[in-house]
């Protein structure tokens, strides 16, 4: 008996600080019918991404704000259940902007075929949203194309035990760099050094983290893969070598006070080393590299299948828990890629 109900989170108001249940309407709509040229997708997993919080503000952040009353925007992985689009069949795996809901109707230009990735062998479904999906693309292109790490250089990654950071650090190791991760708490730091191959880890929750960063980077820092901003970014920039590259991937410290932007301003306040040390600071969004996604999928899947990149994932069970799941990213209650499981694959 097919489902008839499509549970959806609709944005009720613009959140202030971390999201709460009162910021959303959790409604039951009918499962939509695909129109001509469209497919109906059953959402299996939602990829939890810090930028969702910025999309809930009234300012453009790469994409326009989510409108009040609209289904909350979100990247997902799903299975086609009905199709009016040529080349798409029930059972196909698809990735796309499916939103915080059980079912999505989308036109094929808005979805990517994912079945092919599984042909790389042992890559699990969840990893297709993580290390072998947009998270991995972000780490791969950000580090290699913007960071341009050379063998023997020192790379520092912030939010290093998270989704993007854990992959970026492991790629930097594969390129022969000294890799230092910054993360919150002893357990995350142990994960980095003992399991993921980082050379050193700095626990920014300890009062002596600046000294620890200095001790871990005796030759200075050549590449900063920046996910956090704020004081952490400032301390890293202060230790960068001449000609260093700052890969500005994200500034999560400022996302919950996006209206005031204090986190952003604090993060970027220390400009002096940027000119005295001839640093290059480049922001990017992984979609800038869309024409090369095939290359990234192929390389990342090979690394994962060969055990050279160890994907880490945290899965929250149940669409109804999506708002709390978003907050876990800001509380640091995730290791590696955070996903919400919406239905059984
Ligand atoms: N440019 C792009 O295309 C792109 C694409 C995806 C993601 N991103 C960015 O990449 C960054 C990481 O995203 P992700 O999806 O991989 O998330 P994630 O790293 O898996 O989760 C976020 C992590 O950030 C840390 N964190 C949160 N608030 C913090 C704060 N105030 N100070 C220090 N650390 C904090 C937490 O780890 P701790 O426990 O260590 O604090 C948390 O686990 C974000 O800035 C995101 O916006 C950019």
Short mmCIF file of C-alpha atoms and ligand atoms in Angstrom, two decimals:
data_model
loop_
_atom_site.label_atom_id
_atom_site.label_comp_id
_atom_site.label_asym_id
_atom_site.label_seq_id
_atom_site.Cartn_x
_atom_site.Cartn_y
_atom_site.Cartn_z
CA UNK A 1 0.00 0.00 0.00
CA UNK A 2 1.80 3.21 -1.10
CA UNK A 3 2.04 6.15 1.33
CA UNK A 4 -0.50 8.89 0.86
CA UNK A 5 0.93 11.33 3.40
CA UNK A 6 3.95 13.53 2.85
CA UNK A 7 5.29 14.96 6.11
CA UNK A 8 6.98 18.31 5.59
CA UNK A 9 8.78 20.94 7.64
CA UNK A 10 7.66 24.37 6.48
CA UNK A 11 9.42 27.52 7.67
CA UNK A 12 7.04 29.40 9.97
CA UNK A 13 9.26 32.30 10.98
CA UNK A 14 12.88 33.36 10.74
CA UNK A 15 14.77 31.76 13.66
CA UNK A 16 16.65 33.80 16.20
CA UNK A 17 19.79 31.94 17.28
CA UNK A 18 19.57 28.17 17.11
CA UNK A 19 16.35 26.81 15.59
CA UNK A 20 13.45 25.68 17.79
CA UNK A 21 10.34 23.62 17.03
CA UNK A 22 8.34 26.86 17.02
CA UNK A 23 10.22 28.06 13.91
CA UNK A 24 8.56 25.35 11.79
CA UNK A 25 5.19 23.89 10.95
CA UNK A 26 5.45 20.10 10.75
CA UNK A 27 2.53 19.33 8.43
CA UNK A 28 1.01 16.37 6.64
CA UNK A 29 0.41 17.05 2.95
CA UNK A 30 -0.60 14.58 0.24
CA UNK A 31 2.11 12.75 -1.63
CA UNK A 32 2.41 14.83 -4.82
CA UNK A 33 1.91 13.48 -8.34
CA UNK A 34 4.71 14.15 -10.80
CA UNK A 35 3.73 16.36 -13.75
CA UNK A 36 4.98 15.95 -17.31
CA UNK A 37 8.75 15.54 -17.33
CA UNK A 38 8.97 15.24 -13.55
CA UNK A 39 9.89 12.46 -11.13
CA UNK A 40 8.59 11.63 -7.67
CA UNK A 41 11.36 10.81 -5.20
CA UNK A 42 11.03 9.04 -1.84
CA UNK A 43 13.56 10.76 0.40
CA UNK A 44 15.84 8.28 2.18
CA UNK A 45 18.38 10.60 3.82
CA UNK A 46 18.72 14.33 4.33
CA UNK A 47 22.24 15.70 4.42
CA UNK A 48 22.52 18.10 7.37
CA UNK A 49 24.49 21.19 6.43
CA UNK A 50 25.31 24.28 8.50
CA UNK A 51 24.31 26.55 5.61
CA UNK A 52 20.64 25.61 6.10
CA UNK A 53 20.66 27.97 9.06
CA UNK A 54 21.81 30.84 6.80
CA UNK A 55 19.15 29.99 4.21
CA UNK A 56 16.55 30.60 6.94
CA UNK A 57 17.63 34.24 7.27
CA UNK A 58 16.23 36.89 4.93
CA UNK A 59 19.54 37.38 3.11
CA UNK A 60 20.89 35.59 0.03
CA UNK A 61 23.60 33.06 0.86
CA UNK A 62 24.51 31.58 -2.50
CA UNK A 63 20.80 30.75 -2.88
CA UNK A 64 17.83 32.98 -2.08
CA UNK A 65 16.30 32.77 1.42
CA UNK A 66 13.73 30.04 2.08
CA UNK A 67 10.38 31.85 1.99
CA UNK A 68 8.11 31.77 5.01
CA UNK A 69 5.63 28.93 4.44
CA UNK A 70 7.90 27.03 2.05
CA UNK A 71 9.28 23.54 2.68
CA UNK A 72 12.70 23.96 4.27
CA UNK A 73 15.42 23.53 1.67
CA UNK A 74 17.78 20.59 2.06
CA UNK A 75 19.98 18.26 0.05
CA UNK A 76 18.88 14.65 0.06
CA UNK A 77 19.32 11.20 -1.32
CA UNK A 78 16.24 9.35 -2.48
CA UNK A 79 14.76 6.68 -4.65
CA UNK A 80 12.56 7.41 -7.66
CA UNK A 81 9.07 5.96 -7.08
CA UNK A 82 7.29 7.34 -10.17
CA UNK A 83 8.63 8.97 -13.28
CA UNK A 84 7.36 10.95 -16.25
CA UNK A 85 10.90 11.85 -17.26
CA UNK A 86 12.75 10.12 -20.02
CA UNK A 87 15.66 8.05 -18.74
CA UNK A 88 14.41 7.93 -15.14
CA UNK A 89 12.83 4.77 -13.76
CA UNK A 90 11.33 3.69 -10.46
CA UNK A 91 14.12 2.34 -8.26
CA UNK A 92 16.79 4.77 -9.53
CA UNK A 93 18.84 6.41 -6.79
CA UNK A 94 18.91 10.18 -6.99
CA UNK A 95 20.48 13.10 -5.18
CA UNK A 96 19.14 16.64 -5.16
CA UNK A 97 17.51 19.48 -3.31
CA UNK A 98 14.58 17.45 -1.98
CA UNK A 99 13.83 19.49 1.14
CA UNK A 100 12.90 18.47 4.69
CA UNK A 101 10.07 16.13 3.67
CA UNK A 102 9.19 12.51 2.86
CA UNK A 103 8.57 12.96 -0.87
CA UNK A 104 9.68 15.49 -3.46
CA UNK A 105 8.61 16.12 -7.04
CA UNK A 106 11.50 17.37 -9.09
CA UNK A 107 12.38 17.93 -12.74
CA UNK A 108 15.43 15.94 -13.91
CA UNK A 109 17.72 18.99 -14.23
CA UNK A 110 17.37 19.32 -10.43
CA UNK A 111 18.56 15.81 -9.65
CA UNK A 112 21.67 13.76 -10.13
CA UNK A 113 21.76 10.07 -10.85
CA UNK A 114 23.55 8.31 -8.03
CA UNK A 115 23.23 4.68 -8.98
CA UNK A 116 26.52 4.89 -10.84
CA UNK A 117 28.44 5.72 -7.67
CA UNK A 118 27.46 2.46 -6.07
CA UNK A 119 29.15 0.65 -8.90
CA UNK A 120 32.42 1.70 -7.27
CA UNK A 121 31.87 -1.29 -5.03
CA UNK A 122 31.87 -1.05 -1.30
CA UNK A 123 30.78 2.59 -0.91
CA UNK A 124 27.72 2.60 1.38
CA UNK A 125 24.64 4.64 0.55
CA UNK A 126 25.23 7.15 3.36
CA UNK A 127 28.75 7.85 2.11
CA UNK A 128 27.28 9.00 -1.18
CA UNK A 129 26.01 12.06 0.69
CA UNK A 130 29.20 12.32 2.74
CA UNK A 131 32.76 11.59 1.66
CA UNK A 132 31.72 10.65 -1.89
CA UNK A 133 29.06 13.36 -2.24
CA UNK A 134 28.91 17.12 -1.86
CA UNK A 135 30.88 16.97 1.41
CA UNK A 136 33.72 15.15 -0.27
CA UNK A 137 33.57 17.45 -3.32
CA UNK A 138 33.94 20.43 -1.04
CA UNK A 139 37.00 18.94 0.68
CA UNK A 140 38.52 17.72 -2.59
CA UNK A 141 38.23 20.90 -4.67
CA UNK A 142 38.75 23.27 -1.76
CA UNK A 143 41.93 21.61 -0.63
CA UNK A 144 43.46 20.64 -3.97
CA UNK A 145 42.41 23.48 -6.27
CA UNK A 146 42.44 26.36 -3.82
CA UNK A 147 44.79 25.17 -1.07
CA UNK A 148 47.26 23.65 -3.56
CA UNK A 149 49.10 21.71 -0.85
CA UNK A 150 52.65 20.58 -1.59
CA UNK A 151 54.37 17.61 -0.05
CA UNK A 152 55.90 18.50 3.32
CA UNK A 153 53.76 21.60 3.85
CA UNK A 154 51.68 22.08 6.99
CA UNK A 155 47.91 22.10 6.55
CA UNK A 156 45.60 23.13 9.40
CA UNK A 157 41.94 22.15 9.21
CA UNK A 158 39.29 23.56 11.57
CA UNK A 159 36.10 21.65 12.49
CA UNK A 160 38.40 18.77 11.60
CA UNK A 161 36.27 15.96 13.05
CA UNK A 162 33.23 17.13 11.08
CA UNK A 163 32.07 16.14 7.63
CA UNK A 164 34.14 18.34 5.34
CA UNK A 165 37.08 18.76 7.71
CA UNK A 166 37.67 15.06 8.29
CA UNK A 167 37.83 14.41 4.54
CA UNK A 168 39.96 17.48 3.78
CA UNK A 169 42.52 16.44 6.40
CA UNK A 170 42.72 12.90 5.08
CA UNK A 171 43.24 14.15 1.52
CA UNK A 172 46.01 16.44 2.75
CA UNK A 173 47.69 13.40 4.35
CA UNK A 174 47.44 11.53 1.04
CA UNK A 175 49.28 14.48 -0.55
CA UNK A 176 52.18 14.11 1.91
CA UNK A 177 51.46 17.08 4.15
CA UNK A 178 51.79 17.53 7.88
CA UNK A 179 48.15 17.77 8.93
CA UNK A 180 46.88 19.38 12.10
CA UNK A 181 43.19 19.28 12.97
CA UNK A 182 41.38 21.65 15.34
CA UNK A 183 38.33 20.17 17.05
CA UNK A 184 36.29 20.42 20.23
CA UNK A 185 37.07 17.83 22.89
CA UNK A 186 39.57 15.09 23.64
CA UNK A 187 37.52 12.31 22.00
CA UNK A 188 37.38 14.12 18.66
CA UNK A 189 41.10 14.89 18.86
CA UNK A 190 41.88 11.21 19.51
CA UNK A 191 39.75 10.23 16.53
CA UNK A 192 41.81 12.54 14.32
CA UNK A 193 45.23 11.27 15.38
CA UNK A 194 44.48 7.65 16.24
CA UNK A 195 42.03 6.71 13.49
CA UNK A 196 42.15 9.26 10.68
CA UNK A 197 45.91 9.70 10.44
CA UNK A 198 46.25 13.39 11.37
CA UNK A 199 49.72 14.25 12.68
CA UNK A 200 48.38 16.33 15.56
CA UNK A 201 45.10 17.63 16.92
CA UNK A 202 44.32 20.75 18.90
CA UNK A 203 41.37 20.80 21.30
CA UNK A 204 40.09 24.36 21.08
CA UNK A 205 38.00 23.85 24.21
CA UNK A 206 41.13 23.75 26.35
CA UNK A 207 42.43 27.03 27.70
CA UNK A 208 45.92 26.34 26.31
CA UNK A 209 44.79 25.69 22.72
CA UNK A 210 46.86 28.54 21.27
CA UNK A 211 50.04 27.08 22.77
CA UNK A 212 48.98 23.65 21.50
CA UNK A 213 48.49 25.09 18.01
CA UNK A 214 51.97 26.64 18.13
CA UNK A 215 53.51 23.36 19.32
CA UNK A 216 51.73 21.42 16.57
CA UNK A 217 52.90 23.78 13.82
CA UNK A 218 56.62 24.35 14.51
CA UNK A 219 57.26 25.29 10.86
CA UNK A 220 54.28 27.61 10.61
CA UNK A 221 51.21 26.95 8.49
CA UNK A 222 51.05 26.86 4.70
CA UNK A 223 47.40 26.00 4.10
CA UNK A 224 44.43 26.83 6.31
CA UNK A 225 41.29 24.89 5.41
CA UNK A 226 38.88 27.12 7.30
CA UNK A 227 35.46 25.91 8.40
CA UNK A 228 34.91 27.90 11.56
CA UNK A 229 36.10 31.53 11.58
CA UNK A 230 36.29 33.65 14.73
CA UNK A 231 39.21 33.39 17.12
CA UNK A 232 40.29 30.04 15.72
CA UNK A 233 40.77 31.43 12.24
CA UNK A 234 42.55 34.48 13.65
CA UNK A 235 45.03 32.31 15.55
CA UNK A 236 45.73 30.17 12.49
CA UNK A 237 46.27 33.19 10.23
CA UNK A 238 48.74 34.61 12.74
CA UNK A 239 50.90 31.52 12.25
CA UNK A 240 50.78 31.36 8.46
CA UNK A 241 53.92 31.35 6.35
CA UNK A 242 54.64 33.74 3.48
CA UNK A 243 52.61 32.76 0.43
CA UNK A 244 50.16 30.70 2.50
CA UNK A 245 46.68 29.88 1.21
CA UNK A 246 43.46 30.23 3.20
CA UNK A 247 40.71 28.01 1.80
CA UNK A 248 37.62 29.80 3.06
CA UNK A 249 35.13 26.96 3.12
CA UNK A 250 32.83 28.20 5.87
CA UNK A 251 32.48 30.40 8.96
CA UNK A 252 30.18 28.33 11.13
CA UNK A 253 30.87 30.38 14.24
CA UNK A 254 28.74 33.19 12.81
CA UNK A 255 25.76 31.31 11.33
CA UNK A 256 23.39 31.52 14.27
CA UNK A 257 23.84 35.24 14.68
CA UNK A 258 23.79 35.84 10.95
CA UNK A 259 21.77 39.02 11.37
CA UNK A 260 24.48 40.67 13.45
CA UNK A 261 27.37 39.03 11.63
CA UNK A 262 29.65 39.52 14.60
CA UNK A 263 31.15 36.09 14.11
CA UNK A 264 31.98 36.90 10.52
CA UNK A 265 33.48 40.25 11.36
CA UNK A 266 35.53 38.83 14.18
CA UNK A 267 36.70 36.05 11.89
CA UNK A 268 37.95 38.42 9.27
CA UNK A 269 39.14 41.20 11.55
CA UNK A 270 42.81 40.31 11.48
CA UNK A 271 43.82 41.40 7.97
CA UNK A 272 47.40 42.42 8.73
CA UNK A 273 49.11 39.03 8.15
CA UNK A 274 47.18 38.74 4.90
CA UNK A 275 49.24 41.50 3.34
CA UNK A 276 52.47 41.20 5.34
CA UNK A 277 52.65 37.46 4.63
CA UNK A 278 51.23 37.66 1.07
CA UNK A 279 48.44 35.25 1.90
CA UNK A 280 45.81 34.25 -0.61
CA UNK A 281 42.32 34.02 0.87
CA UNK A 282 39.76 32.44 -1.42
CA UNK A 283 36.18 31.60 -0.68
CA UNK A 284 34.33 29.04 -2.75
CA UNK A 285 31.15 27.01 -2.95
CA UNK A 286 31.64 23.44 -4.08
CA UNK A 287 29.12 23.89 -6.93
CA UNK A 288 31.73 26.17 -8.56
CA UNK A 289 33.35 22.88 -9.58
CA UNK A 290 30.21 21.16 -10.91
CA UNK A 291 31.71 20.31 -14.32
CA UNK A 292 34.35 18.23 -12.48
CA UNK A 293 32.10 16.32 -10.08
CA UNK A 294 32.67 13.12 -12.08
CA UNK A 295 36.42 13.35 -11.46
CA UNK A 296 35.83 13.90 -7.72
CA UNK A 297 33.36 11.00 -7.37
CA UNK A 298 35.73 8.68 -9.13
CA UNK A 299 38.79 9.65 -7.04
CA UNK A 300 36.97 9.84 -3.69
CA UNK A 301 35.24 6.50 -4.22
CA UNK A 302 38.57 4.87 -5.02
CA UNK A 303 40.16 6.33 -1.88
CA UNK A 304 37.21 5.20 0.25
CA UNK A 305 37.11 1.72 -1.29
CA UNK A 306 40.86 1.36 -0.72
CA UNK A 307 40.56 2.45 2.93
CA UNK A 308 42.72 5.53 2.27
CA UNK A 309 39.87 7.81 3.32
CA UNK A 310 37.82 6.59 6.26
CA UNK A 311 34.35 8.11 6.12
CA UNK A 312 32.68 8.87 9.43
CA UNK A 313 28.92 9.40 9.72
CA UNK A 314 26.41 10.24 12.43
CA UNK A 315 22.83 9.25 11.58
CA UNK A 316 19.75 10.67 13.31
CA UNK A 317 16.70 8.47 12.80
CA UNK A 318 13.42 10.11 11.78
CA UNK A 319 12.36 13.13 9.73
CA UNK A 320 10.65 14.54 12.82
CA UNK A 321 14.07 15.10 14.44
CA UNK A 322 15.50 17.23 11.62
CA UNK A 323 15.45 20.58 13.50
CA UNK A 324 17.31 19.11 16.51
CA UNK A 325 19.71 17.49 14.07
CA UNK A 326 20.55 20.88 12.58
CA UNK A 327 21.42 22.19 16.03
CA UNK A 328 23.80 19.29 16.60
CA UNK A 329 26.11 20.83 14.00
CA UNK A 330 26.41 23.99 16.08
CA UNK A 331 26.77 22.12 19.37
CA UNK A 332 29.42 19.83 17.88
CA UNK A 333 27.27 16.73 18.53
CA UNK A 334 28.31 15.00 15.36
CA UNK A 335 31.30 13.09 14.14
CA UNK A 336 31.84 13.23 10.41
CA UNK A 337 28.83 13.61 8.15
CA UNK A 338 25.51 14.23 9.91
CA UNK A 339 22.49 12.69 8.18
CA UNK A 340 18.83 12.33 8.98
CA UNK A 341 17.41 8.97 7.95
CA UNK A 342 13.91 9.57 6.62
CA UNK A 343 12.99 6.10 5.44
CA UNK A 344 14.49 2.64 5.09
CA UNK A 345 16.67 2.40 1.99
N1 LIG B 1 31.91 26.07 0.68
C1 LIG B 1 31.11 25.02 0.50
O1 LIG B 1 30.73 24.65 -0.61
C2 LIG B 1 30.66 24.26 1.71
C3 LIG B 1 29.93 23.06 1.60
C4 LIG B 1 29.60 22.36 2.77
C5 LIG B 1 29.98 22.87 4.01
N2 LIG B 1 30.66 24.06 4.06
C6 LIG B 1 31.10 24.62 5.33
O2 LIG B 1 32.02 23.72 5.91
C7 LIG B 1 31.95 23.86 7.32
C8 LIG B 1 31.74 22.48 7.93
O3 LIG B 1 30.49 21.99 7.47
P1 LIG B 1 30.11 20.46 7.66
O4 LIG B 1 28.87 20.22 6.89
O5 LIG B 1 31.30 19.65 7.38
O6 LIG B 1 29.74 20.42 9.20
P2 LIG B 1 30.50 19.61 10.32
O7 LIG B 1 31.92 20.05 10.33
O8 LIG B 1 30.20 18.17 10.20
O9 LIG B 1 29.77 20.11 11.63
C9 LIG B 1 30.04 21.35 12.13
C10 LIG B 1 31.17 21.27 13.19
O10 LIG B 1 31.63 22.60 13.43
C11 LIG B 1 32.10 22.71 14.73
N3 LIG B 1 31.59 23.95 15.30
C12 LIG B 1 30.30 24.35 15.34
N4 LIG B 1 30.22 25.57 15.91
C13 LIG B 1 31.48 25.93 16.21
C14 LIG B 1 32.05 27.08 16.81
N5 LIG B 1 31.30 28.13 17.21
N6 LIG B 1 33.39 27.12 17.00
C15 LIG B 1 34.17 26.08 16.63
N7 LIG B 1 33.68 24.96 16.03
C16 LIG B 1 32.36 24.89 15.83
C17 LIG B 1 31.59 21.49 15.52
O11 LIG B 1 32.70 20.65 15.81
P3 LIG B 1 33.50 20.79 17.20
O12 LIG B 1 32.94 19.74 18.11
O13 LIG B 1 34.90 20.52 16.78
O14 LIG B 1 33.26 22.15 17.73
C18 LIG B 1 30.68 20.78 14.53
O15 LIG B 1 30.73 19.38 14.65
C19 LIG B 1 30.83 24.84 7.63
O16 LIG B 1 31.38 26.12 7.81
C20 LIG B 1 30.01 24.80 6.35
O17 LIG B 1 29.26 25.96 6.15
C21 LIG B 1 31.00 24.75 2.95
#
